[in-house]
Amino acid sequence: MDLRHADLFDISPISILCEDWSGVKRAVDEVIAGGVTDFDRFLDGNPQFFFDVRRFHRILDANRSALDLLGFEDKETFLRESRVRLPANPASNVQVFRAMVRGDAVCQGERVLHTRDGRTVPILWRASLPPGPAGPEAYGRLYFFAVDVTELKRVQGALMEAQANLSHAGRLSLVGELAASLTHEVSQPLASIAGHAAAATRWLAREIPNLDEVATSLNRITAGTQHAVRVVAKMRSFARRGELSATPMKPHDCIADAVTLVEHEAHRQKTRIAIDVPAHLPPVIGDRTQIQQVIVNIAYNAIQAMQAARSPERRIAIAAAADGADAVTFTVTDSGPGIPDEVLPRIFDPFFSTKQEGMGLGLSICKTIVEEHGGRLWAANGRDGAPGGASLSFSLPVAGSLPVAGPVQPATL
Ligand code: ADP
């Protein structure tokens, strides 16, 4: 079959819009000629630019598939209503502006369309641009290709939901395993509160009540209560199935948060935990609870390994260090038996465990969490090449450096 360009445009199953961006390119060129060197900064300071240049932009043509996507019967109505139906979308426009300024041959992005018949359709779009430096006329007929990603988003959503449920189940199981020591963390201050309350009553019951002693007891009661409340609050927020969020966090805070949950178990197993984080590390980005979960899981594995091996000296060092400008690496090293060579390649496999009661899910959940954050999790033995216990490391992107993948991705559409 001999197909001409025009036929291909019309019968293509991919939605295509032909658009005139020559006037916009002229406006962008004028801004650059006016001495602007950092166009992104210019856009940040001049948000009205998106709307000012809108009047220079025109949609020239749309193929059948694009009309169907947008809910239009005929092309004429669409071309008449296109401005209303496809309002300026700064997130998408900025991609085109950047490509124009840099002379990129392609640009792409995501956006949501609100169709004439009331549907909301997420799309992926891509356009070819004149490569290299080109005058405004070269932007007179740009072709934009769009793919409906509704189904992809639905599957991604279901996957994210399943992964969030799995990591929540992992946290509940960790809380279950740590329950004995965490209960002690609460019952100990409660016992001391009861003791101080009894003492205060005795001081009051004396013929001449000793109010100073009563005040001391009451202060101790307050401190004990606050400690118990803090432990319960930490445990509750760790066990909760909250909304995932991408928050900038100081590496030291991530570690300290996690240590509060394992320190009592560590103490019970005669294990010392040392934290080593240099000052001025940049904040990392991620879901606070999930990152805490990764560190708790790894540290708890270390406590268990040293206990099982009856290691004479039990130490855990949790460190964070910059990995270039865009990432921070967290490393948890223990002084236990290490991971046998034949076991090492399998520890991240789901359901792999060398423990009698082990589920074998902890590290595989940690790996999923870290990778969804755009990072990496790996294991080795010894520290800096020296023989020694296990050393598990993971990297996380620095806030503002990388687009974060997976469930913690901020809404881009
Ligand atoms: P589980 O704790 O249920 O066994 P994980 O996925 O957390 O599941 O761990 C998988 C396996 O990795 C453990 O069974 C153990 O063999 C090994 N492992 C993990 N951390 C250490 C460690 N610090 N030292 C030695 N072996 C470890």
GROMACS .gro file of C-alpha atoms and ligand atoms in nm:
model
  440
    1MET     CA    1   0.000   0.000   0.000
    2ASP     CA    2   0.136   0.339  -0.092
    3LEU     CA    3   0.076   0.576   0.196
    4ARG     CA    4   0.150   0.944   0.175
    5HIS     CA    5   0.237   1.159   0.476
    6ALA     CA    6  -0.111   1.300   0.499
    7ASP     CA    7  -0.262   0.950   0.513
    8LEU     CA    8  -0.020   0.844   0.786
    9PHE     CA    9  -0.111   1.150   0.990
   10ASP     CA   10  -0.481   1.063   0.963
   11ILE     CA   11  -0.470   0.689   1.021
   12SER     CA   12  -0.198   0.686   1.289
   13PRO     CA   13  -0.316   0.508   1.604
   14ILE     CA   14  -0.103   0.757   1.798
   15SER     CA   15  -0.260   1.094   1.867
   16ILE     CA   16  -0.081   1.373   1.680
   17LEU     CA   17  -0.125   1.748   1.702
   18CYS     CA   18   0.046   1.989   1.464
   19GLU     CA   19   0.123   2.317   1.640
   20ASP     CA   20   0.271   2.654   1.552
   21TRP     CA   21   0.529   2.763   1.811
   22SER     CA   22   0.710   3.019   1.591
   23GLY     CA   23   0.568   3.318   1.783
   24VAL     CA   24   0.663   3.159   2.114
   25LYS     CA   25   1.016   3.093   1.986
   26ARG     CA   26   1.038   3.459   1.884
   27ALA     CA   27   0.939   3.563   2.240
   28VAL     CA   28   1.191   3.321   2.393
   29ASP     CA   29   1.465   3.455   2.159
   30GLU     CA   30   1.382   3.811   2.267
   31VAL     CA   31   1.421   3.718   2.635
   32ILE     CA   32   1.760   3.559   2.563
   33ALA     CA   33   1.866   3.858   2.350
   34GLY     CA   34   1.767   4.079   2.646
   35GLY     CA   35   2.056   3.924   2.842
   36VAL     CA   36   1.887   3.635   3.028
   37THR     CA   37   2.139   3.352   3.071
   38ASP     CA   38   1.951   3.128   3.314
   39PHE     CA   39   1.614   3.071   3.149
   40ASP     CA   40   1.479   2.847   3.429
   41ARG     CA   41   1.545   3.125   3.678
   42PHE     CA   42   1.379   3.373   3.450
   43LEU     CA   43   1.067   3.149   3.441
   44ASP     CA   44   1.068   3.117   3.820
   45GLY     CA   45   1.070   3.495   3.851
   46ASN     CA   46   0.821   3.556   3.566
   47PRO     CA   47   0.544   3.298   3.596
   48GLN     CA   48   0.315   3.515   3.380
   49PHE     CA   49   0.546   3.444   3.082
   50PHE     CA   50   0.365   3.112   3.024
   51PHE     CA   51   0.035   3.292   2.982
   52ASP     CA   52   0.176   3.594   2.794
   53VAL     CA   53   0.315   3.376   2.515
   54ARG     CA   54   0.003   3.164   2.495
   55ARG     CA   55  -0.150   3.401   2.240
   56PHE     CA   56   0.141   3.333   2.002
   57HIS     CA   57   0.073   2.959   2.006
   58ARG     CA   58  -0.172   2.791   1.768
   59ILE     CA   59  -0.290   2.438   1.704
   60LEU     CA   60  -0.296   2.387   1.327
   61ASP     CA   61  -0.417   2.031   1.288
   62ALA     CA   62  -0.516   1.717   1.481
   63ASN     CA   63  -0.548   1.362   1.356
   64ARG     CA   64  -0.848   1.132   1.414
   65SER     CA   65  -0.684   0.960   1.708
   66ALA     CA   66  -0.616   1.293   1.883
   67LEU     CA   67  -0.977   1.401   1.828
   68ASP     CA   68  -1.099   1.072   1.981
   69LEU     CA   69  -0.860   1.115   2.274
   70LEU     CA   70  -0.993   1.465   2.339
   71GLY     CA   71  -1.356   1.364   2.288
   72PHE     CA   72  -1.428   1.559   1.967
   73GLU     CA   73  -1.641   1.443   1.674
   74ASP     CA   74  -1.502   1.684   1.418
   75LYS     CA   75  -1.181   1.872   1.367
   76GLU     CA   76  -1.336   2.216   1.310
   77THR     CA   77  -1.501   2.220   1.653
   78PHE     CA   78  -1.175   2.109   1.814
   79LEU     CA   79  -0.969   2.376   1.638
   80ARG     CA   80  -1.224   2.636   1.750
   81GLU     CA   81  -1.225   2.517   2.111
   82SER     CA   82  -0.865   2.399   2.142
   83ARG     CA   83  -0.755   2.694   2.353
   84VAL     CA   84  -1.015   2.613   2.619
   85ARG     CA   85  -0.975   2.239   2.590
   86LEU     CA   86  -0.594   2.248   2.606
   87PRO     CA   87  -0.511   2.531   2.846
   88ALA     CA   88  -0.148   2.636   2.898
   89ASN     CA   89   0.024   2.374   3.110
   90PRO     CA   90   0.335   2.536   3.262
   91ALA     CA   91   0.495   2.199   3.350
   92SER     CA   92   0.470   2.086   2.986
   93ASN     CA   93   0.548   2.425   2.833
   94VAL     CA   94   0.868   2.455   3.032
   95GLN     CA   95   0.993   2.138   2.861
   96VAL     CA   96   0.940   2.298   2.520
   97PHE     CA   97   1.100   2.628   2.628
   98ARG     CA   98   1.405   2.446   2.763
   99ALA     CA   99   1.441   2.243   2.443
  100MET     CA  100   1.415   2.564   2.238
  101VAL     CA  101   1.683   2.738   2.444
  102ARG     CA  102   1.916   2.439   2.430
  103GLY     CA  103   1.842   2.348   2.067
  104ASP     CA  104   1.734   1.993   2.166
  105ALA     CA  105   1.586   1.779   1.890
  106VAL     CA  106   1.317   1.624   2.111
  107CYS     CA  107   1.127   1.707   2.422
  108GLN     CA  108   0.870   1.516   2.621
  109GLY     CA  109   0.661   1.524   2.933
  110GLU     CA  110   0.343   1.418   3.105
  111ARG     CA  111   0.020   1.602   3.158
  112VAL     CA  112  -0.346   1.544   3.221
  113LEU     CA  113  -0.609   1.617   2.957
  114HIS     CA  114  -0.967   1.709   3.046
  115THR     CA  115  -1.168   1.586   2.752
  116ARG     CA  116  -1.479   1.742   2.603
  117ASP     CA  117  -1.690   1.447   2.720
  118GLY     CA  118  -1.573   1.490   3.081
  119ARG     CA  119  -1.296   1.230   3.107
  120THR     CA  120  -0.959   1.294   3.271
  121VAL     CA  121  -0.681   1.132   3.071
  122PRO     CA  122  -0.314   1.121   3.175
  123ILE     CA  123  -0.088   1.130   2.868
  124LEU     CA  124   0.278   1.103   2.780
  125TRP     CA  125   0.370   1.345   2.502
  126ARG     CA  126   0.676   1.384   2.285
  127ALA     CA  127   0.769   1.633   2.014
  128SER     CA  128   1.044   1.664   1.754
  129LEU     CA  129   1.205   2.005   1.729
  130PRO     CA  130   1.449   2.155   1.480
  131PRO     CA  131   1.789   2.044   1.611
  132GLY     CA  132   2.052   2.304   1.694
  133PRO     CA  133   2.013   2.679   1.664
  134ALA     CA  134   1.715   2.762   1.442
  135GLY     CA  135   1.507   3.070   1.370
  136PRO     CA  136   1.143   3.107   1.476
  137GLU     CA  137   1.008   2.993   1.133
  138ALA     CA  138   1.153   2.646   1.191
  139TYR     CA  139   0.906   2.611   1.481
  140GLY     CA  140   0.605   2.686   1.260
  141ARG     CA  141   0.492   2.321   1.235
  142LEU     CA  142   0.585   2.107   1.534
  143TYR     CA  143   0.432   1.761   1.570
  144PHE     CA  144   0.328   1.651   1.918
  145PHE     CA  145   0.264   1.279   1.971
  146ALA     CA  146   0.053   1.173   2.269
  147VAL     CA  147  -0.011   0.834   2.428
  148ASP     CA  148  -0.291   0.767   2.675
  149VAL     CA  149  -0.127   0.620   2.988
  150THR     CA  150  -0.443   0.569   3.195
  151GLU     CA  151  -0.394   0.193   3.210
  152LEU     CA  152  -0.024   0.226   3.289
  153LYS     CA  153  -0.102   0.469   3.572
  154ARG     CA  154  -0.369   0.233   3.707
  155VAL     CA  155  -0.128  -0.062   3.709
  156GLN     CA  156   0.146   0.158   3.862
  157GLY     CA  157  -0.102   0.270   4.129
  158ALA     CA  158  -0.201  -0.088   4.210
  159LEU     CA  159   0.165  -0.189   4.226
  160MET     CA  160   0.249   0.101   4.456
  161GLU     CA  161  -0.045   0.008   4.678
  162ALA     CA  162   0.071  -0.354   4.694
  163GLN     CA  163   0.428  -0.247   4.775
  164ALA     CA  164   0.309  -0.006   5.043
  165ASN     CA  165   0.102  -0.287   5.197
  166LEU     CA  166   0.401  -0.519   5.187
  167SER     CA  167   0.634  -0.270   5.353
  168HIS     CA  168   0.366  -0.199   5.614
  169ALA     CA  169   0.336  -0.573   5.683
  170GLY     CA  170   0.716  -0.576   5.720
  171ARG     CA  171   0.698  -0.297   5.978
  172LEU     CA  172   0.425  -0.473   6.174
  173SER     CA  173   0.634  -0.787   6.181
  174LEU     CA  174   0.937  -0.586   6.302
  175VAL     CA  175   0.727  -0.424   6.577
  176GLY     CA  176   0.609  -0.774   6.670
  177GLU     CA  177   0.969  -0.895   6.697
  178LEU     CA  178   1.077  -0.589   6.893
  179ALA     CA  179   0.763  -0.593   7.108
  180ALA     CA  180   0.928  -0.748   7.413
  181SER     CA  181   1.199  -0.485   7.435
  182LEU     CA  182   0.968  -0.197   7.339
  183THR     CA  183   0.719  -0.303   7.606
  184HIS     CA  184   1.003  -0.291   7.854
  185GLU     CA  185   1.085   0.061   7.731
  186VAL     CA  186   0.734   0.162   7.838
  187SER     CA  187   0.685  -0.053   8.147
  188GLN     CA  188   1.012   0.063   8.302
  189PRO     CA  189   0.911   0.434   8.321
  190LEU     CA  190   0.562   0.326   8.434
  191ALA     CA  191   0.713   0.132   8.724
  192SER     CA  192   0.932   0.426   8.813
  193ILE     CA  193   0.629   0.661   8.795
  194ALA     CA  194   0.445   0.436   9.041
  195GLY     CA  195   0.750   0.437   9.272
  196HIS     CA  196   0.781   0.817   9.270
  197ALA     CA  197   0.406   0.859   9.322
  198ALA     CA  198   0.424   0.634   9.630
  199ALA     CA  199   0.724   0.830   9.757
  200ALA     CA  200   0.543   1.161   9.707
  201THR     CA  201   0.244   1.027   9.901
  202ARG     CA  202   0.473   0.925  10.187
  203TRP     CA  203   0.644   1.266  10.195
  204LEU     CA  204   0.301   1.429  10.207
  205ALA     CA  205   0.175   1.198  10.483
  206ARG     CA  206   0.450   1.304  10.725
  207GLU     CA  207   0.356   1.515  11.015
  208ILE     CA  208   0.543   1.800  10.848
  209PRO     CA  209   0.515   1.724  10.474
  210ASN     CA  210   0.841   1.767  10.286
  211LEU     CA  211   0.728   1.965   9.985
  212ASP     CA  212   1.076   1.978   9.825
  213GLU     CA  213   1.084   1.599   9.809
  214VAL     CA  214   0.728   1.594   9.675
  215ALA     CA  215   0.832   1.839   9.398
  216THR     CA  216   1.132   1.618   9.310
  217SER     CA  217   0.909   1.311   9.285
  218LEU     CA  218   0.658   1.498   9.072
  219ASN     CA  219   0.935   1.615   8.836
  220ARG     CA  220   1.052   1.255   8.800
  221ILE     CA  221   0.695   1.145   8.733
  222THR     CA  222   0.667   1.408   8.457
  223ALA     CA  223   0.997   1.299   8.298
  224GLY     CA  224   0.896   0.932   8.312
  225THR     CA  225   0.559   1.004   8.159
  226GLN     CA  226   0.714   1.206   7.878
  227HIS     CA  227   0.959   0.924   7.802
  228ALA     CA  228   0.682   0.663   7.791
  229VAL     CA  229   0.466   0.886   7.570
  230ARG     CA  230   0.761   0.942   7.332
  231VAL     CA  231   0.827   0.569   7.298
  232VAL     CA  232   0.460   0.489   7.237
  233ALA     CA  233   0.430   0.773   6.982
  234LYS     CA  234   0.739   0.651   6.793
  235MET     CA  235   0.611   0.296   6.793
  236ARG     CA  236   0.266   0.404   6.678
  237SER     CA  237   0.391   0.618   6.393
  238PHE     CA  238   0.627   0.338   6.285
  239ALA     CA  239   0.345   0.083   6.284
  240ARG     CA  240   0.093   0.310   6.115
  241ARG     CA  241   0.000   0.265   5.750
  242GLY     CA  242   0.031   0.633   5.666
  243GLU     CA  243   0.036   0.813   5.334
  244LEU     CA  244   0.373   0.794   5.165
  245SER     CA  245   0.547   1.125   5.127
  246ALA     CA  246   0.876   1.257   4.996
  247THR     CA  247   1.028   1.470   5.271
  248PRO     CA  248   1.378   1.616   5.293
  249MET     CA  249   1.547   1.465   5.600
  250LYS     CA  250   1.882   1.511   5.770
  251PRO     CA  251   2.076   1.181   5.749
  252HIS     CA  252   2.151   1.204   6.121
  253ASP     CA  253   1.779   1.230   6.205
  254CYS     CA  254   1.695   0.925   5.990
  255ILE     CA  255   1.949   0.721   6.185
  256ALA     CA  256   1.860   0.860   6.529
  257ASP     CA  257   1.489   0.789   6.467
  258ALA     CA  258   1.564   0.429   6.381
  259VAL     CA  259   1.805   0.380   6.670
  260THR     CA  260   1.535   0.474   6.926
  261LEU     CA  261   1.340   0.169   6.813
  262VAL     CA  262   1.623  -0.082   6.839
  263GLU     CA  263   1.837   0.058   7.118
  264HIS     CA  264   1.658  -0.130   7.393
  265GLU     CA  265   1.688  -0.460   7.209
  266ALA     CA  266   2.056  -0.374   7.147
  267HIS     CA  267   2.104  -0.305   7.518
  268ARG     CA  268   1.934  -0.636   7.606
  269GLN     CA  269   2.175  -0.818   7.374
  270LYS     CA  270   2.476  -0.626   7.508
  271THR     CA  271   2.529  -0.455   7.175
  272ARG     CA  272   2.669  -0.103   7.147
  273ILE     CA  273   2.544   0.122   6.868
  274ALA     CA  274   2.762   0.409   6.746
  275ILE     CA  275   2.646   0.674   6.501
  276ASP     CA  276   2.896   0.850   6.278
  277VAL     CA  277   2.757   1.125   6.057
  278PRO     CA  278   2.973   1.420   5.950
  279ALA     CA  279   2.822   1.764   5.999
  280HIS     CA  280   2.688   1.945   5.691
  281LEU     CA  281   2.575   1.637   5.501
  282PRO     CA  282   2.299   1.747   5.264
  283PRO     CA  283   1.943   1.632   5.340
  284VAL     CA  284   1.817   1.323   5.159
  285ILE     CA  285   1.469   1.284   5.020
  286GLY     CA  286   1.230   1.005   5.106
  287ASP     CA  287   0.949   0.869   5.315
  288ARG     CA  288   1.061   0.908   5.677
  289THR     CA  289   0.893   0.592   5.808
  290GLN     CA  290   1.015   0.371   5.525
  291ILE     CA  291   1.375   0.487   5.559
  292GLN     CA  292   1.353   0.430   5.934
  293GLN     CA  293   1.220   0.080   5.854
  294VAL     CA  294   1.525   0.002   5.637
  295ILE     CA  295   1.770   0.105   5.910
  296VAL     CA  296   1.576  -0.075   6.187
  297ASN     CA  297   1.563  -0.392   5.977
  298ILE     CA  298   1.933  -0.395   5.900
  299ALA     CA  299   2.035  -0.308   6.256
  300TYR     CA  300   1.802  -0.572   6.401
  301ASN     CA  301   1.949  -0.834   6.166
  302ALA     CA  302   2.293  -0.735   6.295
  303ILE     CA  303   2.183  -0.772   6.660
  304GLN     CA  304   2.037  -1.115   6.582
  305ALA     CA  305   2.345  -1.231   6.388
  306MET     CA  306   2.580  -1.136   6.674
  307GLN     CA  307   2.353  -1.295   6.931
  308ALA     CA  308   2.322  -1.619   6.731
  309ALA     CA  309   2.701  -1.636   6.684
  310ARG     CA  310   2.758  -1.546   7.051
  311SER     CA  311   3.000  -1.279   6.930
  312PRO     CA  312   3.215  -1.177   7.227
  313GLU     CA  313   3.217  -0.811   7.137
  314ARG     CA  314   2.898  -0.675   6.987
  315ARG     CA  315   2.917  -0.345   6.805
  316ILE     CA  316   2.709  -0.179   6.536
  317ALA     CA  317   2.838   0.130   6.357
  318ILE     CA  318   2.586   0.329   6.159
  319ALA     CA  319   2.749   0.586   5.933
  320ALA     CA  320   2.643   0.822   5.658
  321ALA     CA  321   2.872   0.984   5.403
  322ALA     CA  322   2.836   1.189   5.086
  323ASP     CA  323   2.853   0.990   4.764
  324GLY     CA  324   2.931   1.263   4.511
  325ALA     CA  325   2.704   1.566   4.512
  326ASP     CA  326   2.379   1.383   4.444
  327ALA     CA  327   2.364   1.098   4.696
  328VAL     CA  328   2.431   1.000   5.055
  329THR     CA  329   2.539   0.646   5.145
  330PHE     CA  330   2.430   0.493   5.476
  331THR     CA  331   2.634   0.198   5.604
  332VAL     CA  332   2.552  -0.034   5.892
  333THR     CA  333   2.850  -0.245   5.994
  334ASP     CA  334   2.850  -0.505   6.270
  335SER     CA  335   3.120  -0.700   6.451
  336GLY     CA  336   2.938  -1.031   6.404
  337PRO     CA  337   3.021  -1.342   6.201
  338GLY     CA  338   2.961  -1.178   5.862
  339ILE     CA  339   2.757  -1.328   5.580
  340PRO     CA  340   2.891  -1.657   5.441
  341ASP     CA  341   3.001  -1.635   5.075
  342GLU     CA  342   2.740  -1.885   4.958
  343VAL     CA  343   2.465  -1.689   5.137
  344LEU     CA  344   2.568  -1.339   5.028
  345PRO     CA  345   2.418  -1.347   4.674
  346ARG     CA  346   2.080  -1.463   4.808
  347ILE     CA  347   2.010  -1.240   5.107
  348PHE     CA  348   1.788  -1.000   4.909
  349ASP     CA  349   1.576  -1.282   4.762
  350PRO     CA  350   1.222  -1.292   4.898
  351PHE     CA  351   1.171  -1.574   5.152
  352PHE     CA  352   1.544  -1.641   5.184
  353SER     CA  353   1.640  -1.688   5.548
  354THR     CA  354   1.903  -1.881   5.742
  355LYS     CA  355   1.710  -1.832   6.067
  356GLN     CA  356   1.488  -2.102   6.205
  357GLU     CA  357   1.195  -1.867   6.252
  358GLY     CA  358   1.294  -1.624   5.976
  359MET     CA  359   1.043  -1.510   5.713
  360GLY     CA  360   1.320  -1.397   5.479
  361LEU     CA  361   1.128  -1.087   5.372
  362GLY     CA  362   1.308  -0.810   5.563
  363LEU     CA  363   1.592  -0.738   5.325
  364SER     CA  364   1.386  -0.791   5.011
  365ILE     CA  365   1.139  -0.529   5.139
  366CYS     CA  366   1.430  -0.296   5.225
  367LYS     CA  367   1.566  -0.336   4.872
  368THR     CA  368   1.229  -0.249   4.717
  369ILE     CA  369   1.197   0.056   4.943
  370VAL     CA  370   1.546   0.185   4.864
  371GLU     CA  371   1.511   0.128   4.490
  372GLU     CA  372   1.175   0.302   4.485
  373HIS     CA  373   1.351   0.597   4.641
  374GLY     CA  374   1.594   0.602   4.348
  375GLY     CA  375   1.875   0.445   4.554
  376ARG     CA  376   2.063   0.115   4.581
  377LEU     CA  377   2.110  -0.142   4.862
  378TRP     CA  378   2.405  -0.377   4.877
  379ALA     CA  379   2.593  -0.602   5.119
  380ALA     CA  380   2.954  -0.694   5.182
  381ASN     CA  381   3.168  -0.835   5.460
  382GLY     CA  382   3.417  -0.633   5.659
  383ARG     CA  383   3.469  -0.263   5.656
  384ASP     CA  384   3.690  -0.087   5.402
  385GLY     CA  385   3.818  -0.422   5.284
  386ALA     CA  386   3.920  -0.535   5.634
  387PRO     CA  387   3.781  -0.868   5.755
  388GLY     CA  388   3.493  -0.838   5.996
  389GLY     CA  389   3.117  -0.863   6.027
  390ALA     CA  390   2.848  -0.780   5.776
  391SER     CA  391   2.826  -0.439   5.622
  392LEU     CA  392   2.503  -0.331   5.456
  393SER     CA  393   2.490  -0.005   5.266
  394PHE     CA  394   2.226   0.191   5.086
  395SER     CA  395   2.228   0.515   4.899
  396LEU     CA  396   1.957   0.778   4.882
  397PRO     CA  397   1.931   1.077   4.652
  398VAL     CA  398   2.004   1.416   4.798
  399ALA     CA  399   1.693   1.640   4.818
  400GLY     CA  400   1.651   1.828   4.490
  401SER     CA  401   1.910   1.625   4.297
  402LEU     CA  402   1.726   1.346   4.118
  403PRO     CA  403   1.372   1.279   4.007
  404VAL     CA  404   1.253   1.029   4.268
  405ALA     CA  405   1.107   0.710   4.125
  406GLY     CA  406   0.820   0.502   4.255
  407PRO     CA  407   0.566   0.573   4.523
  408VAL     CA  408   0.736   0.874   4.669
  409GLN     CA  409   0.736   1.052   4.336
  410PRO     CA  410   0.574   1.391   4.376
  411ALA     CA  411   0.274   1.437   4.148
  412THR     CA  412   0.409   1.543   3.809
  413LEU     CA  413   0.091   1.553   3.607
  414ADP     P1  414   1.520  -1.283   5.801
  414ADP     O1  415   1.569  -1.182   5.901
  414ADP     O2  416   1.377  -1.321   5.821
  414ADP     O3  417   1.609  -1.401   5.787
  414ADP     P2  418   1.614  -1.097   5.600
  414ADP     O4  419   1.571  -1.078   5.459
  414ADP     O5  420   1.610  -0.976   5.687
  414ADP     O6  421   1.522  -1.213   5.658
  414ADP     O7  422   1.762  -1.156   5.603
  414ADP     C1  423   1.798  -1.260   5.514
  414ADP     C2  424   1.923  -1.330   5.559
  414ADP     O8  425   2.037  -1.245   5.545
  414ADP     C3  426   1.926  -1.369   5.704
  414ADP     O9  427   1.855  -1.489   5.729
  414ADP     C4  428   2.077  -1.387   5.728
  414ADP    O10  429   2.122  -1.512   5.680
  414ADP     C5  430   2.139  -1.283   5.637
  414ADP     N1  431   2.181  -1.163   5.711
  414ADP     C6  432   2.120  -1.044   5.715
  414ADP     N2  433   2.187  -0.955   5.792
  414ADP     C7  434   2.295  -1.022   5.841
  414ADP     C8  435   2.403  -0.986   5.928
  414ADP     N3  436   2.416  -0.862   5.979
  414ADP     N4  437   2.498  -1.080   5.954
  414ADP     C9  438   2.488  -1.204   5.901
  414ADP     N5  439   2.388  -1.244   5.820
  414ADP    C10  440   2.292  -1.155   5.789
   0.00000   0.00000   0.00000
